[in-house]
Amino acid sequence: MLPEFDFLTPNSLAEALAWLAQRAGDAAPVAGGTNIVPDLRSGRHAPKALVDLSRLAELKGIRREDGYVVAGGGVTIAELLGSPLVRSSARPLFEAARLFANPLIRNRATLAGNLADASPAADSAPPLLALDAEVELVSQAGTRRVSLVEFFTGVRRTVRRTDEILAAVRWPVPEPEAAFGYTKLGLRRADAISVVSAAVCLVPAPDGACSRARIALGSVAPVPMRARAAEAFLTGRPLSAETIAEAARMAAGEASPISDLRATSGYRKRVAEVIVRRLLAEAARTPQPQES
Amino acid sequence: MKITAKPLPSVELPELRQVGKPLRRVDALSKTVGATLYAGDYYPTNLLYGKVFRSTIPHGKIRRLDVSQARALEGVACVLTAGDLPRAVLVTDMPGQTGQKRRSGSDAQVLATDTVRFIGEPIALVAAETEALAEQALRLIEIEYDPLPAVFDPLEAMQPGAPQIYPPDNVVARWRIRKGDVAAGMAAADVIVENTFSVPYQEHAYLEPEAGVSWVDERGVINIRVCTQVVEHFRSISLALGVPQNKLRIQGTMVGGGFGGKEDITVEIFLGLLAKATGRPVRLAFSREESILAHSKRHPYVITHRTGVTRDGHITAAEVKVISNSGAYVYLSPYVLLYSTGMAVGPYRVENVSVSSASVATNNPFTSAFRGFGAPQVCVAYEQQMDEIARAIGMDPYELRRRNFIHKGDLTIHGQELTSAAWLEETTTRAVAALGDPTPDWGSFKVGQGFASYMQSYGRITWLHDTSQAWVGLEMDGTATIRAGVPDLGAGQISALAQIVSEVLGVAMKDITIYHTDSAVTPLSGTSTATRQLYMSGNATLQAATAIRKNLLERASRYFEELPEAIDLADARAFVKGHPEQSLRLAELVAMCASEGLPLANLAMFKAPFTGPIDPETGQGQIWPDFTFGAQAVEVAVDTETGEILLLKSAACHDVGRAINPAAVEGQIQGGSSQGLGYALMEDLAVEQGRIKAGSLSEYLIPTACDFPETQVIILESGTGVGPFGAKGIGEPSFTPAPGAVANAVANALGVRIHELPLTPDRVLAALDKTGKRSG
Ligand SMILES: Cc1cc2nc3c(=O)[nH]c(=O)nc-3n(C[C@H](O)[C@H](O)[C@H](O)COP(=O)(O)OP(=O)(O)OC[C@H]3O[C@@H](n4cnc5c(N)ncnc54)[C@H](O)[C@@H]3O)c2cc1C
């Protein structure tokens, strides 16, 4: 059963920030409620007040701004799916949105909720890491930008202060030659928590070598992670099958998965290598088609 | 596999007007618009909310139980413990619907008296003014245990010295079949193939968790409105409550899925106790998590086959050992085990057989009925064994089966003659042929096809002397009413009865009203279990409607001055066959009958064959009224790098005798197929040390619409069943071949067999590692 709590419905971001500041510590934002309501029911989370962000226009919309794509924290997964900008300039995020939960949840679940909840299995995280995204944290004290890699600090822990709202997620518009890939492995084909997920970004140099690589993994570490050593290894090397295989091995080696009901840690490591290898090989072969 | 469909024997089915058509079900509209009230939808005024306090350890003595703080909480109306119900027993055996005695040792405790035997065992009940208060009261109950050694593995539980849950040896039931001479049969074999297979728990995962409301009415009758598969539980509920049977009324609601999980008593006794103790209406509804904790599960099994076979594919002997995990209480384990025992070698003629089976108590969640009732588990084993035998002698798996299929007129291993068509070749060839050519392997994916053939009973065990009653009546305006105690589980149970009445009396489906599932006002029709409702209540309804039809035709024959046989009823009219201009509105005919006092209503009872028990030493004798035969075939692709299994194609073919409503039959087959495929591929309760680790639907994964392609459904109609119009049963059989077909397809894809379900990616990779066949 749901415990009792105050439900605060601010009409503006400023009002929401005021509530959060005033009730610092015992109030939590709620957007789609798809994480926090189950948490309240199970008793894992017991805020005295929920500050409803779901009707704040300031957190909506996806736009281009100075070489960046900026998505409001209140954008839902369904809205990501419907956005031509996401489709063209954040392909892995679009793919992740397609495999996210089910249509009902996608209509409510928000990007900020997914990131702020900071589950190692948050499905928007690996694509956004591969896109080199940063988040915008707003409070009465001002706005700060934190790169997504630094945002996550542990299982369901982030650098966000309780008086802060995750107002937006931003990522640079990818170079036209950048190629991406995304895969989610779950125990069924819809509505399943990821067993392993991965997103990659490869930017080839004119000579075909790798000029930049980003490899992001979900569900294999306490936080959604970048495989830095594998990325460094790839950079400057030709994208041959051998290099790719080695990079995939390294990426899996950087992972530190746990065993749980869904899979053993051994399985996760092994399969992380497989999917990273496949994604890199695919990205190395196919320049990403650019839709306008 | 290249197989062409075997031509069907010519069958002449009588021409019917309503039966055999995919008519809209009588309950379709109200369910579609959300008007149907389910058991959890009733909130009478002055309501109290019930909650159950449950054990958190698998085995232990209750050293101290203190409910005083819970009782003292303002807003708590009552707290009950075992001390408040000195004589209450929970009957877990088959309801004594026809006067049979229940098996000794099969009773359980309503609330734990001094020992708990599984996690989730009820210990105390609370009723309070609000749900929140009831939950708060649960938290105020204090309990301390002295843990007892527990045992979870049935094989360990059978060892001497194991903790005793069911003295003296934890074996809650044994069955044996001894036929022919197994030693001689094995000696005559060229090859002996031995394999052990295991299958896991399964959770029913119906949409609707258990729920109900109870109240005491002005007659002093305790009413319980509940979702149940068994109205007749009112008798054992009255025993638990200490009231006469006619002071206990079950008002069954539409059931949001049963699958056997609502075949045992769930919330009823708790509701009755709380209403009786407080004198107020009480509601009790389980959350999904409590539902998973509280109700039965499909039995896990370990099954060993040792089969002797000649090089030309003749099975000379079969020895089968079957062990099932009964969990902490008996429930229906003995009967489920009997089904497994009788069906242990599958739809094959085997002259020399020995089957030894046991169901063993452990400190696990209790197990009981689940769609198929022990038949699917053994099908998983015998159909994998058939493929392994085929491999061992280098024969095509279908050809091996064809040479051994049982036929009409043959005796089963328990010595029962098959009296209806046994269309094994007809169904199997069609299911396999429907797959078409195998999809070629690609990348790291290996493709395989596999199938399973089966036979399965419908109707209850014949020594239980099953009966069903139904009442049919015509109103003055020519509309019809049916009264039958049938629980409708969503499978179309009541709609089928309406379709039968529509056929016999010529009344449109929309002009038929059916009252159902009420122990006080609808005649008792028996349980919606054992794939018996169409067979039993369909026949009872047919009898009742036919008796009325006889009166109508007799009266009409005088009116038309024609023989009764020359007259027919359709479209709300009586008419002379071949002369539709000579006709009469049904309402007018009804009025004529009424004015002469000719009965326009009839209460009929249908009786299944009544037999004595089987021979306990040899297992020989009749066990079931009749059998359904069929097969399912599937194609899978296995990713040899990740272990994932994709289901590419699925086709099922069953001889349903006669499809009363083909759309409903297809629905059953699609649903049974998905449930069976889910069992093989993903469902995993993860029970460890008696604890269900996948205790919610985010952990216990059942298939979604994205996971499997639609199963191609091929319905055959031999017209030879013992149900109305020659129908056989399909509700449970539709599940049975699916999991074995998947196991065979995966083995076919990988070239290595995984002897354990579910076929998880982890297990696939482990199997490939063992053989060094992993790619990459
Ligand atoms: C059936 C089901 C299936 C699911 N499937 C998936 C899946 O496939 N993949 C996946 O990744 N997740 C899945 N989830 C989890 C969940 O839906 C997502 O994480 C979702 O994105 C959460 O967003 P929300 O808006 O509902 O968050 P809420 O539940 O509203 O909030 C989640 C957390 O974020 C905080 N928060 C919300 N908005 C903000 C903000 N703007 N600023 C700061 N803090 C904020 C809240 O305080 C809370 O701590 C599933 C959940 C369910 C119930």
mmCIF file with all atom_site columns, N, CA, C and O in Angstrom, chain B residues 411-447:
data_model
loop_
_atom_site.group_PDB
_atom_site.id
_atom_site.type_symbol
_atom_site.label_atom_id
_atom_site.label_alt_id
_atom_site.label_comp_id
_atom_site.label_asym_id
_atom_site.label_entity_id
_atom_site.label_seq_id
_atom_site.pdbx_PDB_ins_code
_atom_site.Cartn_x
_atom_site.Cartn_y
_atom_site.Cartn_z
_atom_site.occupancy
_atom_site.B_iso_or_equiv
_atom_site.pdbx_formal_charge
_atom_site.auth_seq_id
_atom_site.auth_comp_id
_atom_site.auth_asym_id
_atom_site.auth_atom_id
_atom_site.pdbx_PDB_model_num
ATOM 1   N N  . LEU B 1 411 ? -5.000  -50.677 -25.744 1.00 0.00 ? 411 LEU B N  1
ATOM 2   C CA . LEU B 1 411 ? -5.027  -50.419 -24.299 1.00 0.00 ? 411 LEU B CA 1
ATOM 3   C C  . LEU B 1 411 ? -3.877  -49.490 -23.931 1.00 0.00 ? 411 LEU B C  1
ATOM 4   O O  . LEU B 1 411 ? -2.766  -49.633 -24.433 1.00 0.00 ? 411 LEU B O  1
ATOM 5   N N  . THR B 1 412 ? -4.164  -48.547 -23.051 1.00 0.00 ? 412 THR B N  1
ATOM 6   C CA . THR B 1 412 ? -3.105  -47.699 -22.515 1.00 0.00 ? 412 THR B CA 1
ATOM 7   C C  . THR B 1 412 ? -2.249  -48.518 -21.553 1.00 0.00 ? 412 THR B C  1
ATOM 8   O O  . THR B 1 412 ? -2.596  -49.670 -21.243 1.00 0.00 ? 412 THR B O  1
ATOM 9   N N  . ILE B 1 413 ? -1.182  -47.906 -21.047 1.00 0.00 ? 413 ILE B N  1
ATOM 10  C CA . ILE B 1 413 ? -0.329  -48.639 -20.099 1.00 0.00 ? 413 ILE B CA 1
ATOM 11  C C  . ILE B 1 413 ? -1.085  -48.955 -18.816 1.00 0.00 ? 413 ILE B C  1
ATOM 12  O O  . ILE B 1 413 ? -0.702  -49.850 -18.079 1.00 0.00 ? 413 ILE B O  1
ATOM 13  N N  . HIS B 1 414 ? -2.173  -48.218 -18.532 1.00 0.00 ? 414 HIS B N  1
ATOM 14  C CA . HIS B 1 414 ? -2.957  -48.568 -17.353 1.00 0.00 ? 414 HIS B CA 1
ATOM 15  C C  . HIS B 1 414 ? -4.163  -49.431 -17.726 1.00 0.00 ? 414 HIS B C  1
ATOM 16  O O  . HIS B 1 414 ? -5.089  -49.602 -16.931 1.00 0.00 ? 414 HIS B O  1
ATOM 17  N N  . GLY B 1 415 ? -4.132  -49.963 -18.940 1.00 0.00 ? 415 GLY B N  1
ATOM 18  C CA . GLY B 1 415 ? -5.130  -50.963 -19.289 1.00 0.00 ? 415 GLY B CA 1
ATOM 19  C C  . GLY B 1 415 ? -6.485  -50.402 -19.645 1.00 0.00 ? 415 GLY B C  1
ATOM 20  O O  . GLY B 1 415 ? -7.492  -51.102 -19.565 1.00 0.00 ? 415 GLY B O  1
ATOM 21  N N  . GLN B 1 416 ? -6.551  -49.138 -20.031 1.00 0.00 ? 416 GLN B N  1
ATOM 22  C CA . GLN B 1 416 ? -7.827  -48.559 -20.447 1.00 0.00 ? 416 GLN B CA 1
ATOM 23  C C  . GLN B 1 416 ? -7.907  -48.551 -21.969 1.00 0.00 ? 416 GLN B C  1
ATOM 24  O O  . GLN B 1 416 ? -6.979  -48.102 -22.654 1.00 0.00 ? 416 GLN B O  1
ATOM 25  N N  . GLU B 1 417 ? -9.026  -49.038 -22.488 1.00 0.00 ? 417 GLU B N  1
ATOM 26  C CA . GLU B 1 417 ? -9.173  -49.084 -23.935 1.00 0.00 ? 417 GLU B CA 1
ATOM 27  C C  . GLU B 1 417 ? -9.483  -47.691 -24.486 1.00 0.00 ? 417 GLU B C  1
ATOM 28  O O  . GLU B 1 417 ? -10.295 -46.957 -23.923 1.00 0.00 ? 417 GLU B O  1
ATOM 29  N N  . LEU B 1 418 ? -8.836  -47.363 -25.603 1.00 0.00 ? 418 LEU B N  1
ATOM 30  C CA . LEU B 1 418 ? -9.128  -46.082 -26.248 1.00 0.00 ? 418 LEU B CA 1
ATOM 31  C C  . LEU B 1 418 ? -10.381 -46.242 -27.099 1.00 0.00 ? 418 LEU B C  1
ATOM 32  O O  . LEU B 1 418 ? -10.420 -47.053 -28.014 1.00 0.00 ? 418 LEU B O  1
ATOM 33  N N  . THR B 1 419 ? -11.384 -45.455 -26.788 1.00 0.00 ? 419 THR B N  1
ATOM 34  C CA . THR B 1 419 ? -12.677 -45.650 -27.456 1.00 0.00 ? 419 THR B CA 1
ATOM 35  C C  . THR B 1 419 ? -12.993 -44.563 -28.466 1.00 0.00 ? 419 THR B C  1
ATOM 36  O O  . THR B 1 419 ? -13.959 -44.667 -29.207 1.00 0.00 ? 419 THR B O  1
ATOM 37  N N  . SER B 1 420 ? -12.218 -43.478 -28.478 1.00 0.00 ? 420 SER B N  1
ATOM 38  C CA . SER B 1 420 ? -12.475 -42.435 -29.477 1.00 0.00 ? 420 SER B CA 1
ATOM 39  C C  . SER B 1 420 ? -11.283 -42.361 -30.433 1.00 0.00 ? 420 SER B C  1
ATOM 40  O O  . SER B 1 420 ? -10.253 -42.995 -30.202 1.00 0.00 ? 420 SER B O  1
ATOM 41  N N  . ALA B 1 421 ? -11.456 -41.582 -31.488 1.00 0.00 ? 421 ALA B N  1
ATOM 42  C CA . ALA B 1 421 ? -10.392 -41.473 -32.487 1.00 0.00 ? 421 ALA B CA 1
ATOM 43  C C  . ALA B 1 421 ? -9.105  -41.008 -31.830 1.00 0.00 ? 421 ALA B C  1
ATOM 44  O O  . ALA B 1 421 ? -9.114  -40.111 -30.994 1.00 0.00 ? 421 ALA B O  1
ATOM 45  N N  . ALA B 1 422 ? -7.986  -41.630 -32.222 1.00 0.00 ? 422 ALA B N  1
ATOM 46  C CA . ALA B 1 422 ? -6.662  -41.231 -31.703 1.00 0.00 ? 422 ALA B CA 1
ATOM 47  C C  . ALA B 1 422 ? -5.855  -40.705 -32.891 1.00 0.00 ? 422 ALA B C  1
ATOM 48  O O  . ALA B 1 422 ? -5.043  -41.409 -33.471 1.00 0.00 ? 422 ALA B O  1
ATOM 49  N N  . TRP B 1 423 ? -6.131  -39.457 -33.232 1.00 0.00 ? 423 TRP B N  1
ATOM 50  C CA . TRP B 1 423 ? -5.545  -38.896 -34.464 1.00 0.00 ? 423 TRP B CA 1
ATOM 51  C C  . TRP B 1 423 ? -4.145  -38.346 -34.218 1.00 0.00 ? 423 TRP B C  1
ATOM 52  O O  . TRP B 1 423 ? -3.901  -37.149 -34.329 1.00 0.00 ? 423 TRP B O  1
ATOM 53  N N  . LEU B 1 424 ? -3.233  -39.220 -33.909 1.00 0.00 ? 424 LEU B N  1
ATOM 54  C CA . LEU B 1 424 ? -1.866  -38.774 -33.640 1.00 0.00 ? 424 LEU B CA 1
ATOM 55  C C  . LEU B 1 424 ? -1.106  -38.482 -34.925 1.00 0.00 ? 424 LEU B C  1
ATOM 56  O O  . LEU B 1 424 ? -0.407  -37.476 -35.028 1.00 0.00 ? 424 LEU B O  1
ATOM 57  N N  . GLU B 1 425 ? -1.250  -39.355 -35.898 1.00 0.00 ? 425 GLU B N  1
ATOM 58  C CA . GLU B 1 425 ? -0.559  -39.111 -37.168 1.00 0.00 ? 425 GLU B CA 1
ATOM 59  C C  . GLU B 1 425 ? -1.153  -37.885 -37.857 1.00 0.00 ? 425 GLU B C  1
ATOM 60  O O  . GLU B 1 425 ? -0.434  -37.050 -38.405 1.00 0.00 ? 425 GLU B O  1
ATOM 61  N N  . GLU B 1 426 ? -2.474  -37.801 -37.816 1.00 0.00 ? 426 GLU B N  1
ATOM 62  C CA . GLU B 1 426 ? -3.152  -36.679 -38.485 1.00 0.00 ? 426 GLU B CA 1
ATOM 63  C C  . GLU B 1 426 ? -2.728  -35.344 -37.894 1.00 0.00 ? 426 GLU B C  1
ATOM 64  O O  . GLU B 1 426 ? -2.474  -34.386 -38.615 1.00 0.00 ? 426 GLU B O  1
ATOM 65  N N  . THR B 1 427 ? -2.669  -35.273 -36.562 1.00 0.00 ? 427 THR B N  1
ATOM 66  C CA . THR B 1 427 ? -2.333  -33.989 -35.936 1.00 0.00 ? 427 THR B CA 1
ATOM 67  C C  . THR B 1 427 ? -0.832  -33.703 -36.038 1.00 0.00 ? 427 THR B C  1
ATOM 68  O O  . THR B 1 427 ? -0.427  -32.587 -36.344 1.00 0.00 ? 427 THR B O  1
ATOM 69  N N  . THR B 1 428 ? -0.008  -34.717 -35.791 1.00 0.00 ? 428 THR B N  1
ATOM 70  C CA . THR B 1 428 ? 1.437   -34.477 -35.770 1.00 0.00 ? 428 THR B CA 1
ATOM 71  C C  . THR B 1 428 ? 1.945   -34.072 -37.149 1.00 0.00 ? 428 THR B C  1
ATOM 72  O O  . THR B 1 428 ? 2.715   -33.109 -37.276 1.00 0.00 ? 428 THR B O  1
ATOM 73  N N  . THR B 1 429 ? 1.514   -34.781 -38.170 1.00 0.00 ? 429 THR B N  1
ATOM 74  C CA . THR B 1 429 ? 2.013   -34.431 -39.510 1.00 0.00 ? 429 THR B CA 1
ATOM 75  C C  . THR B 1 429 ? 1.590   -33.013 -39.875 1.00 0.00 ? 429 THR B C  1
ATOM 76  O O  . THR B 1 429 ? 2.358   -32.269 -40.482 1.00 0.00 ? 429 THR B O  1
ATOM 77  N N  . ARG B 1 430 ? 0.405   -32.619 -39.482 1.00 0.00 ? 430 ARG B N  1
ATOM 78  C CA . ARG B 1 430 ? -0.052  -31.264 -39.830 1.00 0.00 ? 430 ARG B CA 1
ATOM 79  C C  . ARG B 1 430 ? 0.729   -30.188 -39.084 1.00 0.00 ? 430 ARG B C  1
ATOM 80  O O  . ARG B 1 430 ? 1.076   -29.160 -39.639 1.00 0.00 ? 430 ARG B O  1
ATOM 81  N N  . ALA B 1 431 ? 0.972   -30.423 -37.807 1.00 0.00 ? 431 ALA B N  1
ATOM 82  C CA . ALA B 1 431 ? 1.730   -29.417 -37.035 1.00 0.00 ? 431 ALA B CA 1
ATOM 83  C C  . ALA B 1 431 ? 3.131   -29.267 -37.614 1.00 0.00 ? 431 ALA B C  1
ATOM 84  O O  . ALA B 1 431 ? 3.619   -28.159 -37.813 1.00 0.00 ? 431 ALA B O  1
ATOM 85  N N  . VAL B 1 432 ? 3.768   -30.392 -37.903 1.00 0.00 ? 432 VAL B N  1
ATOM 86  C CA . VAL B 1 432 ? 5.145   -30.331 -38.405 1.00 0.00 ? 432 VAL B CA 1
ATOM 87  C C  . VAL B 1 432 ? 5.166   -29.732 -39.806 1.00 0.00 ? 432 VAL B C  1
ATOM 88  O O  . VAL B 1 432 ? 5.988   -28.851 -40.108 1.00 0.00 ? 432 VAL B O  1
ATOM 89  N N  . ALA B 1 433 ? 4.250   -30.164 -40.664 1.00 0.00 ? 433 ALA B N  1
ATOM 90  C CA . ALA B 1 433 ? 4.248   -29.662 -42.037 1.00 0.00 ? 433 ALA B CA 1
ATOM 91  C C  . ALA B 1 433 ? 4.009   -28.152 -42.066 1.00 0.00 ? 433 ALA B C  1
ATOM 92  O O  . ALA B 1 433 ? 4.528   -27.450 -42.935 1.00 0.00 ? 433 ALA B O  1
ATOM 93  N N  . ALA B 1 434 ? 3.230   -27.671 -41.101 1.00 0.00 ? 434 ALA B N  1
ATOM 94  C CA . ALA B 1 434 ? 2.907   -26.236 -41.097 1.00 0.00 ? 434 ALA B CA 1
ATOM 95  C C  . ALA B 1 434 ? 4.142   -25.361 -40.890 1.00 0.00 ? 434 ALA B C  1
ATOM 96  O O  . ALA B 1 434 ? 4.128   -24.184 -41.231 1.00 0.00 ? 434 ALA B O  1
ATOM 97  N N  . LEU B 1 435 ? 5.201   -25.919 -40.328 1.00 0.00 ? 435 LEU B N  1
ATOM 98  C CA . LEU B 1 435 ? 6.415   -25.112 -40.126 1.00 0.00 ? 435 LEU B CA 1
ATOM 99  C C  . LEU B 1 435 ? 7.092   -24.787 -41.451 1.00 0.00 ? 435 LEU B C  1
ATOM 100 O O  . LEU B 1 435 ? 7.782   -23.783 -41.583 1.00 0.00 ? 435 LEU B O  1
ATOM 101 N N  . GLY B 1 436 ? 6.925   -25.667 -42.425 1.00 0.00 ? 436 GLY B N  1
ATOM 102 C CA . GLY B 1 436 ? 7.606   -25.456 -43.701 1.00 0.00 ? 436 GLY B CA 1
ATOM 103 C C  . GLY B 1 436 ? 9.095   -25.722 -43.574 1.00 0.00 ? 436 GLY B C  1
ATOM 104 O O  . GLY B 1 436 ? 9.564   -26.279 -42.577 1.00 0.00 ? 436 GLY B O  1
ATOM 105 N N  . ASP B 1 437 ? 9.838   -25.296 -44.608 1.00 0.00 ? 437 ASP B N  1
ATOM 106 C CA . ASP B 1 437 ? 11.276  -25.543 -44.612 1.00 0.00 ? 437 ASP B CA 1
ATOM 107 C C  . ASP B 1 437 ? 11.933  -24.772 -43.483 1.00 0.00 ? 437 ASP B C  1
ATOM 108 O O  . ASP B 1 437 ? 11.519  -23.663 -43.164 1.00 0.00 ? 437 ASP B O  1
ATOM 109 N N  . PRO B 1 438 ? 12.986  -25.351 -42.905 1.00 0.00 ? 438 PRO B N  1
ATOM 110 C CA . PRO B 1 438 ? 13.681  -24.630 -41.837 1.00 0.00 ? 438 PRO B CA 1
ATOM 111 C C  . PRO B 1 438 ? 14.328  -23.353 -42.379 1.00 0.00 ? 438 PRO B C  1
ATOM 112 O O  . PRO B 1 438 ? 14.831  -23.335 -43.498 1.00 0.00 ? 438 PRO B O  1
ATOM 113 N N  . THR B 1 439 ? 14.274  -22.317 -41.595 1.00 0.00 ? 439 THR B N  1
ATOM 114 C CA . THR B 1 439 ? 15.003  -21.096 -41.909 1.00 0.00 ? 439 THR B CA 1
ATOM 115 C C  . THR B 1 439 ? 16.490  -21.439 -41.864 1.00 0.00 ? 439 THR B C  1
ATOM 116 O O  . THR B 1 439 ? 16.918  -22.147 -40.943 1.00 0.00 ? 439 THR B O  1
ATOM 117 N N  . PRO B 1 440 ? 17.283  -20.972 -42.824 1.00 0.00 ? 440 PRO B N  1
ATOM 118 C CA . PRO B 1 440 ? 18.726  -21.283 -42.761 1.00 0.00 ? 440 PRO B CA 1
ATOM 119 C C  . PRO B 1 440 ? 19.395  -20.617 -41.551 1.00 0.00 ? 440 PRO B C  1
ATOM 120 O O  . PRO B 1 440 ? 18.957  -19.557 -41.113 1.00 0.00 ? 440 PRO B O  1
ATOM 121 N N  . ASP B 1 441 ? 20.456  -21.229 -41.039 1.00 0.00 ? 441 ASP B N  1
ATOM 122 C CA . ASP B 1 441 ? 21.255  -20.608 -39.967 1.00 0.00 ? 441 ASP B CA 1
ATOM 123 C C  . ASP B 1 441 ? 21.798  -19.270 -40.469 1.00 0.00 ? 441 ASP B C  1
ATOM 124 O O  . ASP B 1 441 ? 22.001  -19.088 -41.668 1.00 0.00 ? 441 ASP B O  1
ATOM 125 N N  . TRP B 1 442 ? 22.011  -18.337 -39.563 1.00 0.00 ? 442 TRP B N  1
ATOM 126 C CA . TRP B 1 442 ? 22.671  -17.088 -39.973 1.00 0.00 ? 442 TRP B CA 1
ATOM 127 C C  . TRP B 1 442 ? 23.560  -16.603 -38.836 1.00 0.00 ? 442 TRP B C  1
ATOM 128 O O  . TRP B 1 442 ? 23.251  -16.823 -37.661 1.00 0.00 ? 442 TRP B O  1
ATOM 129 N N  . GLY B 1 443 ? 24.663  -15.968 -39.225 1.00 0.00 ? 443 GLY B N  1
ATOM 130 C CA . GLY B 1 443 ? 25.589  -15.416 -38.229 1.00 0.00 ? 443 GLY B CA 1
ATOM 131 C C  . GLY B 1 443 ? 25.861  -16.433 -37.136 1.00 0.00 ? 443 GLY B C  1
ATOM 132 O O  . GLY B 1 443 ? 26.197  -17.583 -37.397 1.00 0.00 ? 443 GLY B O  1
ATOM 133 N N  . SER B 1 444 ? 25.663  -15.993 -35.914 1.00 0.00 ? 444 SER B N  1
ATOM 134 C CA . SER B 1 444 ? 25.900  -16.906 -34.798 1.00 0.00 ? 444 SER B CA 1
ATOM 135 C C  . SER B 1 444 ? 24.628  -17.686 -34.446 1.00 0.00 ? 444 SER B C  1
ATOM 136 O O  . SER B 1 444 ? 24.598  -18.391 -33.452 1.00 0.00 ? 444 SER B O  1
ATOM 137 N N  . PHE B 1 445 ? 23.568  -17.523 -35.250 1.00 0.00 ? 445 PHE B N  1
ATOM 138 C CA . PHE B 1 445 ? 22.299  -18.187 -34.935 1.00 0.00 ? 445 PHE B CA 1
ATOM 139 C C  . PHE B 1 445 ? 22.207  -19.548 -35.588 1.00 0.00 ? 445 PHE B C  1
ATOM 140 O O  . PHE B 1 445 ? 22.459  -19.699 -36.780 1.00 0.00 ? 445 PHE B O  1
ATOM 141 N N  . LYS B 1 446 ? 21.838  -20.521 -34.775 1.00 0.00 ? 446 LYS B N  1
ATOM 142 C CA . LYS B 1 446 ? 21.577  -21.849 -35.299 1.00 0.00 ? 446 LYS B CA 1
ATOM 143 C C  . LYS B 1 446 ? 20.077  -22.117 -35.178 1.00 0.00 ? 446 LYS B C  1
ATOM 144 O O  . LYS B 1 446 ? 19.472  -21.861 -34.144 1.00 0.00 ? 446 LYS B O  1
ATOM 145 N N  . VAL B 1 447 ? 19.518  -22.649 -36.257 1.00 0.00 ? 447 VAL B N  1
ATOM 146 C CA . VAL B 1 447 ? 18.068  -22.859 -36.306 1.00 0.00 ? 447 VAL B CA 1
ATOM 147 C C  . VAL B 1 447 ? 17.754  -24.329 -36.078 1.00 0.00 ? 447 VAL B C  1
ATOM 148 O O  . VAL B 1 447 ? 18.486  -25.209 -36.527 1.00 0.00 ? 447 VAL B O  1
#
